[in-house]
Amino acid sequence: DQVLIITPETQEQVDILKNVSTQYETALWQPVSPFYMTEQTEVHLFVPGKSYETVQSLLQKHDITYIEMQTMNGTDPRSTATFYERYHSLEDIYDWLNRTSHDNPTKVKAILVGSSYEKRPLYALKLSFSDRPNRKAMWIDCGIHAREWISPAFCLWFVHYSLSFYNYNKEITEILNDMDVYVLPVLNPDGYKYTWTKNRMWRKNRAPSQNPKCIGVDLNRNFDANWCQGASPFPCSEIYCGAFPESEPESRAVADFLRQHKDSIQMYISIHSYSQMLLFPYSCTLEEAGNHNDLFEMVQEAAQKIKRFYRSTYKYGAGAKTILAPGGSDDWAYNLGIKYSFTFELQDRGEYGFLLPPSRIAHACNEALTAVKTVALKVLEKTQ
Amino acid sequence: MATGELNPNHFPARRAAKVVQHYLNTRYGSPYRLFGLEEVLSATAEDVDDTGRRYHLQISAHEIISNRKQKCSAEVFFPRGEPTQPAEVKASCEELLQNTTAQEEALYQRYKGNHSLLSAQYIPDSQGNIEPDMMPFWHLSIAASSFIMLNESTENTLYNMAQVAQITQLETESDELKFDSLMLLHDMVSQEILHWKLLFTWSPAGGVKVQQMKQIPKPHH
């Protein structure tokens, strides 16, 4: 069995490839349908051992060049599912960051935003698909809480979707034509690593505290927005706010970056799980944000779309009424001047909770994607 | 806290509704039947002198395995005072319960006569996967844990099952299947993971019965 990476160069080659992908028991991994194949678009095609020679000679006959991806060991990829429908270790994500920016040098740039307590790099990808002047930007961060694995999975999904569907999907094309997007897949790499190696339920970062028995600060309580009012001053608590606002290298790195780029960043989205909620500021106070009605309208539309397309129920509203979480990154970003600031809680609603099975990744990510696209388009509408 | 008509989407109503979910699972939960909270349709709350607070709720409950939704009306009373007493729940739902007797009997027979007793860890596993054979025991664990969650719920908690850390079937003379377990529960409000040791029994006729439940301190890391 093999997975071939093929880039057709002429329309004729595209047609042949379309044909091949519907025969010989091959499975098309990328793009999602032969319909989306065009010249110069990379195609990933799974070819079972028994058809390999046939397919190979067909490609060679038409001068279609291909490379072999890693060999699969007899497992049907339709049960293994694609790369994006699996959870990945921190090393694999770093690898992916490297490959993605390397494979898309004009559109994707890796940016070092800072480092974690244990000195792991915090890498964001900057997606820049057009060079229209005076471009605004959107920031999406994932993995602030280590055990929320669907969150980094979504950041990877979003980047992959952007690269695959730019110029095919009207919405993402419009968004990427008008905005750059910064995507930080793992804001808390030390915590994330820890959930893979020691404790699947870890939430905080891995910095030591005054209490030798307790490690970690809740990074989403460490931002300077009504800091520690209603979070916990106790190091052993899961919602420990830290010794002072931005005491943690991870939250400070993000805050520094946003401060530096606040003139261009107009949207902030933080991805979490679970609960299925689309939230906006404030969580740290019952006071309403200046543009509360606008923000409400945006998440309402997003929730309605998700209901319509996926029959999934997402609650929406200002954080304080829906859950309450002071010192959060979205409140802080809002006060910095990023008036379109959100926290999205992804699937599910408690059935699997943090342990969302891989079979649900696609659905969860598509729902989140719908939310992101909807709010982004509304922001463009309002700011143009 | 708010009194009178409550916004069904805000957290006070949702926390009270979650308690109803736990209650339904203690009464009706089994290896083949489990309820989730789909939606709060309406809610009101009132203080009852100094003794506590009562919520009246209309909810939509979702039977997860048959994928059927149904409306329930419920009352949840949170008593005041120390030591904290558990909430008191009354609930009635529209539809009759799906018949799961045949499946439950089959499972029961399989593990009753079996000389090799069930023993498993980490359900679901870190990835979220559950072996098909273990699914009924995952459901059963959630039903059993609902006794803990019902007992521990207040207006300032929102519990869900996080993971079955360990479940072991024990030898027993009586009719029921007996299990010793370590359950991990998640409280959304404090974000804590609570570790509970739970000794419980189950049979198709008797349902889930808890013999012993004890919280154990979380290991520090």
Coordinates of C-alpha atoms in Angstrom, one line a residue:
Chain A
D1 CA 0.0 0.0 0.0
Q2 CA 1.2 3.5 -0.8
V3 CA 0.2 7.1 -0.5
L4 CA 1.3 9.1 -3.5
I5 CA 1.8 12.8 -3.7
I6 CA 1.0 13.9 -7.2
T7 CA 1.0 17.4 -8.7
P8 CA -0.6 17.3 -12.1
E9 CA 0.8 19.9 -14.5
T10 CA -1.6 20.0 -17.3
Q11 CA -5.4 19.8 -17.6
E12 CA -4.9 16.5 -19.4
Q13 CA -3.0 15.1 -16.4
V14 CA -5.7 16.4 -14.1
D15 CA -8.4 14.5 -16.1
I16 CA -6.4 11.3 -16.0
L17 CA -5.8 11.7 -12.2
K18 CA -9.5 12.3 -11.7
N19 CA -10.2 9.1 -13.5
V20 CA -7.6 7.2 -11.5
S21 CA -8.9 8.5 -8.2
T22 CA -12.3 6.9 -8.9
Q23 CA -10.9 3.5 -9.8
Y24 CA -8.5 0.8 -8.8
E25 CA -9.8 0.9 -5.2
T26 CA -7.8 4.0 -4.5
A27 CA -8.8 6.5 -1.9
L28 CA -8.5 10.2 -2.4
W29 CA -7.1 11.9 0.7
Q30 CA -6.6 15.3 -0.7
P31 CA -8.5 17.2 -2.0
V32 CA -11.8 16.0 -0.6
S33 CA -13.2 15.3 -4.0
P34 CA -11.9 14.9 -7.6
F35 CA -14.0 18.0 -8.4
Y36 CA -11.4 20.2 -6.6
M37 CA -8.4 18.9 -8.6
T38 CA -6.7 21.4 -10.8
E39 CA -3.3 22.0 -12.3
Q40 CA -0.6 22.6 -9.7
T41 CA -2.8 21.4 -6.8
E42 CA -1.1 18.7 -4.7
V43 CA -3.1 15.4 -4.8
H44 CA -2.7 12.8 -2.1
L45 CA -3.8 9.4 -3.3
F46 CA -3.9 6.1 -1.4
V47 CA -3.2 3.2 -3.6
P48 CA -3.6 -0.3 -2.3
G49 CA -0.8 -2.8 -2.9
K50 CA -2.8 -4.8 -5.5
S51 CA -3.4 -1.8 -7.8
Y52 CA 0.0 -0.2 -7.3
E53 CA 1.7 -1.5 -10.4
T54 CA -1.3 -0.6 -12.6
V55 CA -1.6 2.9 -11.2
Q56 CA 2.1 3.4 -11.4
S57 CA 2.4 2.5 -15.0
L58 CA -0.6 4.6 -15.9
L59 CA 1.0 7.7 -14.3
Q60 CA 4.3 7.0 -15.9
K61 CA 2.7 6.5 -19.3
H62 CA 1.4 10.1 -19.1
D63 CA 4.5 11.6 -17.6
I64 CA 2.8 12.4 -14.3
T65 CA 5.4 12.7 -11.6
Y66 CA 4.7 11.5 -8.1
I67 CA 6.4 10.8 -4.8
E68 CA 5.7 8.1 -2.3
M69 CA 4.6 9.2 1.2
Q70 CA 5.4 6.8 4.1
T71 CA 4.3 3.3 3.5
M72 CA 1.1 2.2 5.1
N73 CA 1.1 -1.2 6.7
G74 CA -1.9 -2.9 5.3
T75 CA -4.4 -0.8 7.3
D76 CA -7.2 0.7 5.4
P77 CA -6.8 4.5 5.6
R78 CA -10.5 4.9 5.5
S79 CA -10.6 3.5 9.0
T80 CA -7.4 5.2 10.0
A81 CA -8.7 8.5 8.7
T82 CA -6.6 11.4 7.6
F83 CA -3.9 13.2 9.4
Y84 CA -6.3 15.9 10.5
E85 CA -8.8 13.5 12.0
R86 CA -6.3 12.3 14.6
Y87 CA -4.7 13.9 17.7
H88 CA -1.0 14.6 17.4
S89 CA 1.8 14.7 19.9
L90 CA 3.7 17.9 20.4
E91 CA 6.7 16.7 18.4
D92 CA 4.3 15.9 15.5
I93 CA 2.8 19.3 15.7
Y94 CA 6.2 21.0 15.6
D95 CA 7.0 18.8 12.6
W96 CA 3.8 19.8 10.9
L97 CA 4.5 23.5 11.6
N98 CA 7.9 23.1 9.9
R99 CA 6.5 21.2 6.9
T100 CA 3.5 23.5 6.4
S101 CA 5.6 26.6 6.3
H102 CA 8.3 25.0 4.2
D103 CA 5.7 23.7 1.7
N104 CA 3.9 27.0 1.4
P105 CA 6.7 29.6 1.5
T106 CA 4.8 32.5 0.0
K107 CA 1.6 32.0 2.0
V108 CA 2.7 30.6 5.4
K109 CA 5.4 31.9 7.7
A110 CA 6.4 30.4 11.0
I111 CA 6.8 33.0 13.7
L112 CA 8.5 32.5 17.1
V113 CA 6.3 34.3 19.6
G114 CA 8.2 33.3 22.7
S115 CA 9.0 30.2 24.8
S116 CA 7.3 28.3 27.6
Y117 CA 8.5 27.8 31.1
E118 CA 10.3 24.6 30.2
K119 CA 11.8 26.5 27.2
R120 CA 9.7 25.0 24.4
P121 CA 9.2 27.3 21.5
L122 CA 5.8 29.0 21.0
Y123 CA 5.3 29.0 17.2
A124 CA 2.5 30.7 15.4
L125 CA 1.9 30.5 11.6
K126 CA 1.1 33.7 9.8
L127 CA -1.2 33.0 6.8
S128 CA -0.8 35.7 4.3
F129 CA -2.6 34.9 1.1
S130 CA -2.7 38.2 -0.7
D131 CA -0.7 41.4 -0.6
R132 CA -3.4 44.0 -0.6
P133 CA -2.1 47.0 1.4
N134 CA -3.2 48.0 4.9
R135 CA -4.2 44.5 5.7
K136 CA -5.9 43.7 9.0
A137 CA -5.4 40.5 10.8
M138 CA -7.1 37.8 12.9
W139 CA -5.5 35.9 15.7
I140 CA -6.5 32.4 16.7
D141 CA -4.9 30.6 19.6
C142 CA -5.4 26.9 20.6
G143 CA -4.2 24.7 23.4
I144 CA -4.1 27.3 26.2
H145 CA -5.5 24.5 28.4
A146 CA -3.5 21.3 28.0
R147 CA -6.2 18.7 28.2
E148 CA -8.5 20.3 25.6
W149 CA -7.0 18.3 22.8
I150 CA -9.7 19.2 20.2
S151 CA -8.4 22.7 20.4
P152 CA -4.9 22.3 18.8
A153 CA -6.6 19.8 16.4
F154 CA -8.8 22.7 15.3
C155 CA -5.9 25.0 14.6
L156 CA -4.3 22.4 12.4
W157 CA -7.6 21.9 10.7
F158 CA -8.1 25.6 10.1
V159 CA -4.7 26.0 8.5
H160 CA -5.2 22.9 6.3
Y161 CA -8.6 24.1 5.3
S162 CA -7.3 27.6 4.4
L163 CA -4.6 26.1 2.2
S164 CA -6.8 23.5 0.5
F165 CA -9.9 25.6 0.0
Y166 CA -8.5 29.1 -0.8
N167 CA -10.0 29.9 -4.2
Y168 CA -12.5 27.1 -3.9
N169 CA -14.6 28.2 -1.0
K170 CA -16.0 31.7 -1.4
E171 CA -16.0 32.5 2.3
I172 CA -12.5 31.5 3.2
T173 CA -11.3 33.1 0.0
E174 CA -12.9 36.4 0.9
I175 CA -11.5 36.3 4.4
L176 CA -8.0 35.4 3.4
N177 CA -8.0 38.1 0.6
D178 CA -8.8 40.7 3.2
M179 CA -7.0 39.5 6.3
D180 CA -3.9 37.8 7.5
V181 CA -4.4 35.1 10.0
Y182 CA -2.1 34.3 12.9
V183 CA -2.6 30.8 14.2
L184 CA -0.9 29.6 17.4
P185 CA -1.7 25.8 17.6
V186 CA -0.3 25.2 21.1
L187 CA -0.1 28.0 23.5
N188 CA 0.8 25.7 26.4
P189 CA 3.3 23.2 25.0
D190 CA 4.6 22.1 28.4
G191 CA 1.1 21.3 29.6
Y192 CA 0.2 19.6 26.3
K193 CA 3.3 17.4 26.5
Y194 CA 2.4 16.5 30.0
T195 CA -1.1 15.3 29.0
W196 CA 0.6 12.9 26.5
T197 CA 3.2 11.6 29.0
K198 CA 2.0 11.8 32.5
N199 CA -1.5 13.1 33.2
R200 CA -4.2 13.3 30.5
M201 CA -6.3 15.7 32.7
W202 CA -3.6 18.4 33.2
R203 CA -4.9 21.9 32.5
K204 CA -2.4 24.5 33.6
N205 CA 1.2 25.3 32.5
R206 CA 4.1 23.6 34.3
A207 CA 5.7 26.4 36.2
P208 CA 6.4 25.8 39.9
S209 CA 4.8 27.9 42.6
Q210 CA 5.4 29.0 46.2
N211 CA 3.9 25.7 47.2
P212 CA 6.4 22.9 46.5
K213 CA 3.6 20.4 46.1
C214 CA 1.7 22.2 43.4
I215 CA 2.7 23.1 39.9
G216 CA 1.1 25.3 37.2
V217 CA -0.8 28.4 36.5
D218 CA -4.1 28.6 34.6
L219 CA -3.0 30.6 31.7
N220 CA -6.5 31.8 30.9
R221 CA -6.7 33.4 34.4
N222 CA -3.2 35.0 34.0
F223 CA -4.2 37.9 31.8
D224 CA -4.6 41.4 33.1
A225 CA -8.4 41.7 33.0
N226 CA -9.9 41.9 36.5
W227 CA -7.1 39.6 37.3
C228 CA -7.8 37.0 40.0
Q229 CA -11.2 38.4 40.9
G230 CA -13.1 35.1 41.1
A231 CA -10.2 32.9 40.0
S232 CA -8.0 31.3 42.7
P233 CA -5.0 32.7 44.5
F234 CA -4.1 29.2 45.6
P235 CA -1.3 27.4 43.6
C236 CA -3.0 24.0 44.0
S237 CA -6.2 25.1 42.3
E238 CA -6.9 24.3 38.7
I239 CA -7.8 28.0 38.2
Y240 CA -4.8 29.5 39.9
C241 CA -4.3 32.9 38.5
G242 CA -0.5 33.1 39.1
A243 CA 1.6 35.4 41.2
F244 CA 0.7 38.5 39.2
P245 CA -0.8 39.3 35.8
E246 CA 1.3 37.9 32.9
S247 CA 3.6 36.2 35.4
E248 CA 3.8 33.3 33.0
P249 CA 6.1 33.3 29.9
E250 CA 3.3 31.8 27.8
S251 CA 0.7 34.4 28.5
R252 CA 3.2 37.2 28.5
A253 CA 4.5 36.1 25.0
V254 CA 1.0 36.2 23.6
A255 CA 0.2 39.5 25.3
D256 CA 3.5 41.1 24.0
F257 CA 2.7 39.9 20.5
L258 CA -0.8 41.3 20.6
R259 CA 0.4 44.6 22.0
Q260 CA 3.0 44.9 19.3
H261 CA 0.5 44.2 16.6
K262 CA -2.6 45.8 18.0
D263 CA -2.9 48.2 15.1
S264 CA -3.4 45.5 12.6
I265 CA -5.1 42.7 14.6
Q266 CA -8.8 43.4 14.7
M267 CA -10.1 39.9 15.7
Y268 CA -9.1 37.7 18.6
I269 CA -10.3 34.1 18.9
S270 CA -9.3 31.6 21.6
I271 CA -10.3 28.0 21.1
H272 CA -11.2 25.8 24.1
S273 CA -13.3 22.7 25.0
Y274 CA -15.7 21.6 26.1
S275 CA -19.3 23.0 26.4
Q276 CA -20.3 24.1 22.9
M277 CA -20.4 27.8 23.5
L278 CA -19.6 30.9 21.5
L279 CA -18.6 33.6 24.0
F280 CA -17.5 37.2 23.9
P281 CA -16.4 39.7 26.6
Y282 CA -16.9 40.3 29.3
S283 CA -16.4 37.2 31.5
C284 CA -14.7 39.2 34.2
T285 CA -17.6 41.5 34.9
L286 CA -21.3 41.6 34.3
E287 CA -20.9 45.0 32.6
E288 CA -21.7 44.8 28.9
A289 CA -19.0 45.5 26.3
G290 CA -19.4 48.6 24.2
N291 CA -20.3 46.7 21.1
H292 CA -22.2 44.0 22.9
N293 CA -25.1 44.0 20.5
D294 CA -22.8 43.6 17.5
L295 CA -20.9 40.7 19.1
F296 CA -24.1 39.1 20.2
E297 CA -25.5 39.3 16.6
M298 CA -22.3 37.7 15.3
V299 CA -22.3 34.7 17.6
Q300 CA -26.0 34.3 17.2
E301 CA -25.6 33.9 13.5
A302 CA -22.8 31.5 13.9
A303 CA -24.8 29.4 16.3
Q304 CA -27.7 29.4 13.9
K305 CA -25.6 28.3 11.0
I306 CA -24.1 25.5 13.1
K307 CA -27.6 24.4 14.0
R308 CA -28.7 24.4 10.4
F309 CA -25.7 22.6 8.9
Y310 CA -24.7 20.3 11.7
R311 CA -27.9 20.1 13.9
S312 CA -25.6 20.9 16.9
T313 CA -26.6 23.2 19.7
Y314 CA -24.2 25.9 20.7
K315 CA -25.0 28.4 23.4
Y316 CA -23.9 31.9 22.9
G317 CA -23.5 35.2 24.7
A318 CA -21.3 37.3 27.0
G319 CA -19.1 35.1 29.1
A320 CA -20.3 36.4 32.5
K321 CA -23.8 35.2 32.0
T322 CA -22.9 32.0 30.3
I323 CA -20.0 30.9 32.5
L324 CA -17.8 33.4 34.2
A325 CA -14.0 33.3 33.9
P326 CA -12.0 36.4 35.0
G327 CA -8.5 37.2 33.7
G328 CA -9.3 35.6 30.4
S329 CA -7.4 36.3 27.2
D330 CA -10.4 37.5 25.3
D331 CA -11.4 40.1 27.9
W332 CA -7.8 41.4 28.0
A333 CA -7.6 41.5 24.2
Y334 CA -10.8 43.4 24.1
N335 CA -9.6 46.0 26.5
L336 CA -6.4 46.3 24.5
G337 CA -8.5 47.5 21.6
I338 CA -9.3 44.3 19.7
K339 CA -13.1 44.9 19.6
Y340 CA -14.0 41.6 18.0
S341 CA -12.8 39.2 20.6
F342 CA -14.2 35.7 21.3
T343 CA -13.7 32.4 23.1
F344 CA -15.2 29.4 21.4
E345 CA -15.8 26.2 23.5
L346 CA -15.9 23.3 21.1
Q347 CA -17.5 19.8 21.4
D348 CA -18.9 18.1 23.3
R349 CA -21.3 18.8 26.2
G350 CA -20.0 16.4 28.7
E351 CA -20.6 13.0 27.2
Y352 CA -16.9 12.4 26.4
G353 CA -15.8 15.9 27.6
F354 CA -12.0 16.3 27.2
L355 CA -11.7 12.8 25.7
L356 CA -13.5 13.5 22.4
P357 CA -12.9 10.4 20.2
P358 CA -11.1 10.9 16.9
S359 CA -14.3 10.0 15.0
R360 CA -15.8 13.3 16.2
I361 CA -12.8 15.5 15.3
A362 CA -14.1 16.4 11.8
H363 CA -17.6 17.4 13.0
A364 CA -16.2 19.4 15.9
C365 CA -13.7 21.2 13.7
N366 CA -16.2 21.9 10.9
E367 CA -18.6 23.4 13.5
A368 CA -15.8 25.6 14.8
L369 CA -14.8 26.5 11.3
T370 CA -18.3 27.6 10.5
A371 CA -18.2 29.8 13.6
V372 CA -14.9 31.4 12.7
K373 CA -15.8 32.1 9.1
T374 CA -19.2 33.5 10.1
V375 CA -17.7 36.0 12.6
A376 CA -14.8 36.9 10.4
L377 CA -17.1 37.7 7.5
K378 CA -19.3 39.8 9.7
V379 CA -16.2 41.7 11.0
L380 CA -15.2 42.4 7.4
E381 CA -18.8 43.6 6.7
K382 CA -18.7 46.0 9.7
T383 CA -15.2 47.3 9.1
Q384 CA -15.4 48.0 5.4
Chain B
M1 CA -28.7 34.8 42.7
A2 CA -31.6 35.5 40.4
T3 CA -35.1 34.7 41.5
G4 CA -38.2 34.4 39.4
E5 CA -38.0 33.7 35.7
L6 CA -34.5 32.7 34.7
N7 CA -32.8 32.9 31.3
P8 CA -32.6 29.2 30.3
N9 CA -29.3 29.8 28.5
H10 CA -27.5 31.2 31.5
F11 CA -25.6 29.2 34.0
P12 CA -27.9 29.2 37.0
A13 CA -30.6 27.4 35.1
R14 CA -28.1 25.1 33.4
R15 CA -26.5 24.1 36.6
A16 CA -29.8 23.1 38.1
A17 CA -30.8 21.2 35.0
K18 CA -27.6 19.2 35.1
V19 CA -28.6 18.0 38.5
V20 CA -31.8 16.6 36.9
Q21 CA -29.7 14.8 34.4
H22 CA -27.8 13.1 37.2
Y23 CA -31.0 12.2 38.9
L24 CA -32.5 10.6 35.8
N25 CA -29.3 8.5 35.4
T26 CA -29.4 7.3 39.0
R27 CA -33.0 6.2 38.5
Y28 CA -32.9 4.9 34.9
G29 CA -29.3 4.7 33.9
S30 CA -28.0 1.3 32.8
P31 CA -25.4 -0.2 30.4
Y32 CA -27.9 0.5 27.6
R33 CA -29.6 3.7 28.8
L34 CA -28.1 7.1 29.6
F35 CA -29.4 10.6 29.6
G36 CA -27.8 13.8 28.6
L37 CA -29.1 17.3 29.0
E38 CA -30.1 18.6 25.6
E39 CA -31.6 22.0 26.5
V40 CA -33.3 24.0 29.2
L41 CA -36.6 25.1 27.8
S42 CA -37.7 27.2 30.8
A43 CA -36.7 27.8 34.4
T44 CA -37.8 29.7 37.5
A45 CA -36.3 29.9 40.9
E46 CA -37.5 30.9 44.3
D47 CA -36.1 31.1 47.8
V48 CA -37.9 28.9 50.3
D49 CA -37.6 31.0 53.5
D50 CA -34.1 30.4 54.8
T51 CA -34.1 26.7 54.1
G52 CA -32.9 26.9 50.5
R53 CA -33.7 27.6 46.9
R54 CA -36.1 25.7 44.6
Y55 CA -35.8 25.6 40.8
H56 CA -38.7 24.6 38.5
L57 CA -37.4 23.5 35.2
Q58 CA -38.7 22.3 31.8
I59 CA -35.9 20.5 30.1
S60 CA -35.3 18.5 27.0
A61 CA -33.5 15.3 27.9
H62 CA -31.6 13.2 25.4
E63 CA -31.4 9.5 25.7
I64 CA -28.0 9.0 24.2
I65 CA -28.0 5.4 23.1
S66 CA -31.4 5.4 21.3
N67 CA -30.9 9.0 20.3
R68 CA -34.3 10.1 21.4
K69 CA -35.2 13.4 22.9
Q70 CA -38.0 14.0 25.3
K71 CA -39.4 16.7 27.5
C72 CA -39.2 16.5 31.3
S73 CA -40.4 18.8 34.0
A74 CA -38.5 18.8 37.2
E75 CA -38.0 20.5 40.6
V76 CA -34.6 20.9 42.2
F77 CA -34.3 22.0 45.8
F78 CA -30.8 23.1 47.0
P79 CA -30.8 23.2 50.8
R80 CA -28.9 25.9 52.7
G81 CA -26.8 25.5 55.7
E82 CA -23.9 23.4 57.1
P83 CA -23.1 20.7 56.6
T84 CA -24.2 20.9 52.9
Q85 CA -27.1 18.5 52.2
P86 CA -27.6 17.0 48.8
A87 CA -30.1 18.5 46.4
E88 CA -33.5 17.0 46.3
V89 CA -35.0 16.3 42.8
K90 CA -38.4 15.4 41.5
A91 CA -38.7 14.8 37.8
S92 CA -41.2 13.3 35.3
C93 CA -40.7 12.8 31.6
E94 CA -43.1 12.5 28.8
E95 CA -42.2 9.3 27.2
L96 CA -42.0 5.8 28.5
L97 CA -38.5 4.4 28.6
Q98 CA -37.2 2.4 25.7
N99 CA -37.1 -1.3 26.4
T100 CA -33.5 -2.4 27.0
T101 CA -34.3 -5.6 28.9
A102 CA -33.0 -8.1 26.3
Q103 CA -29.6 -6.4 26.0
E104 CA -29.3 -6.0 29.7
E105 CA -30.1 -9.7 30.4
A106 CA -27.6 -10.8 27.8
L107 CA -24.9 -8.7 29.3
Y108 CA -25.8 -9.8 32.8
Q109 CA -25.8 -13.5 31.9
R110 CA -22.4 -13.1 30.2
Y111 CA -20.7 -11.6 33.2
K112 CA -22.6 -13.4 35.9
G113 CA -21.6 -16.9 35.1
N114 CA -18.2 -15.9 33.8
H115 CA -15.2 -17.1 35.8
S116 CA -13.0 -14.4 34.4
L117 CA -14.1 -11.2 36.0
L118 CA -14.1 -7.9 34.2
S119 CA -11.1 -5.6 34.9
A120 CA -10.3 -2.5 32.9
Q121 CA -8.6 0.8 33.1
Y122 CA -9.0 4.2 31.5
I123 CA -12.3 4.2 29.7
P124 CA -12.2 6.1 27.4
D125 CA -8.5 6.0 26.8
S126 CA -6.5 9.2 26.3
Q127 CA -7.5 9.4 22.6
G128 CA -11.2 9.1 23.5
N129 CA -11.5 5.5 22.2
I130 CA -13.6 2.8 23.9
E131 CA -13.5 -0.9 22.9
P132 CA -17.0 -1.9 21.7
D133 CA -17.1 -4.6 24.5
M134 CA -16.5 -1.9 27.1
M135 CA -19.2 0.5 25.9
P136 CA -21.9 -0.9 28.2
F137 CA -19.5 -0.6 31.2
W138 CA -18.7 2.9 30.3
H139 CA -22.5 3.7 30.3
L140 CA -22.9 1.7 33.5
S141 CA -20.0 3.7 35.1
I142 CA -21.6 7.0 34.2
A143 CA -24.9 5.8 35.7
A144 CA -23.2 4.8 38.9
S145 CA -21.1 8.0 39.1
S146 CA -24.4 9.9 38.8
F147 CA -25.0 9.0 42.4
I148 CA -21.9 10.8 43.4
M149 CA -22.6 13.8 41.1
L150 CA -26.2 14.0 42.3
N151 CA -25.0 13.9 45.9
E152 CA -22.3 16.5 45.4
S153 CA -24.1 19.0 43.2
T154 CA -24.8 22.5 44.4
E155 CA -25.6 25.8 42.7
N156 CA -21.9 26.3 42.3
T157 CA -21.0 23.1 40.5
L158 CA -21.5 21.5 37.1
Y159 CA -20.4 17.9 37.1
N160 CA -19.6 15.6 34.2
M161 CA -17.9 12.2 34.1
A162 CA -14.3 12.7 32.9
Q163 CA -13.0 9.1 32.8
V164 CA -13.2 5.7 34.4
A165 CA -9.7 5.3 35.8
Q166 CA -10.3 1.7 36.9
I167 CA -13.2 -0.7 37.1
T168 CA -12.9 -4.2 38.5
Q169 CA -15.6 -6.8 38.8
L170 CA -15.7 -8.5 42.2
E171 CA -16.8 -12.0 43.2
T172 CA -20.2 -12.0 44.9
E173 CA -22.7 -14.5 46.3
S174 CA -25.7 -12.3 45.6
D175 CA -27.6 -11.9 42.3
E176 CA -26.1 -8.6 41.2
L177 CA -22.9 -8.0 39.4
K178 CA -20.5 -6.1 41.8
F179 CA -17.9 -3.6 40.8
D180 CA -15.1 -1.7 42.5
S181 CA -14.0 1.4 40.7
L182 CA -12.1 4.7 40.6
M183 CA -14.0 7.4 38.8
L184 CA -12.7 10.7 37.6
L185 CA -15.3 13.5 37.7
H186 CA -14.9 17.0 36.2
D187 CA -16.5 20.1 37.8
M188 CA -16.7 22.8 35.2
V189 CA -17.0 25.6 37.7
S190 CA -13.8 24.9 39.7
Q191 CA -12.3 23.0 36.8
E192 CA -11.1 20.3 39.3
I193 CA -10.9 16.6 38.5
L194 CA -12.3 14.8 41.5
H195 CA -11.2 11.2 42.3
W196 CA -13.9 9.0 43.8
K197 CA -13.7 5.4 44.8
L198 CA -17.1 3.8 44.1
L199 CA -18.4 0.3 45.1
F200 CA -21.6 -0.5 43.3
T201 CA -23.8 -3.3 42.1
W202 CA -26.0 -3.7 39.0
S203 CA -28.6 -6.2 37.7
P204 CA -31.3 -5.8 35.1
A205 CA -34.0 -6.2 37.7
G206 CA -32.4 -4.1 40.5
G207 CA -30.7 -1.4 38.5
V208 CA -27.6 0.4 39.9
K209 CA -27.1 0.5 43.6
V210 CA -24.2 2.2 45.3
Q211 CA -22.7 0.5 48.3
Q212 CA -19.8 2.8 49.1
M213 CA -18.5 6.1 47.7
K214 CA -15.5 7.9 49.0
Q215 CA -13.6 10.8 47.6
I216 CA -9.8 10.3 47.5
P217 CA -7.4 13.2 47.5
K218 CA -6.0 14.1 44.1
P219 CA -2.3 13.1 43.6
H220 CA -0.2 16.3 43.4
H221 CA 2.1 16.7 40.5

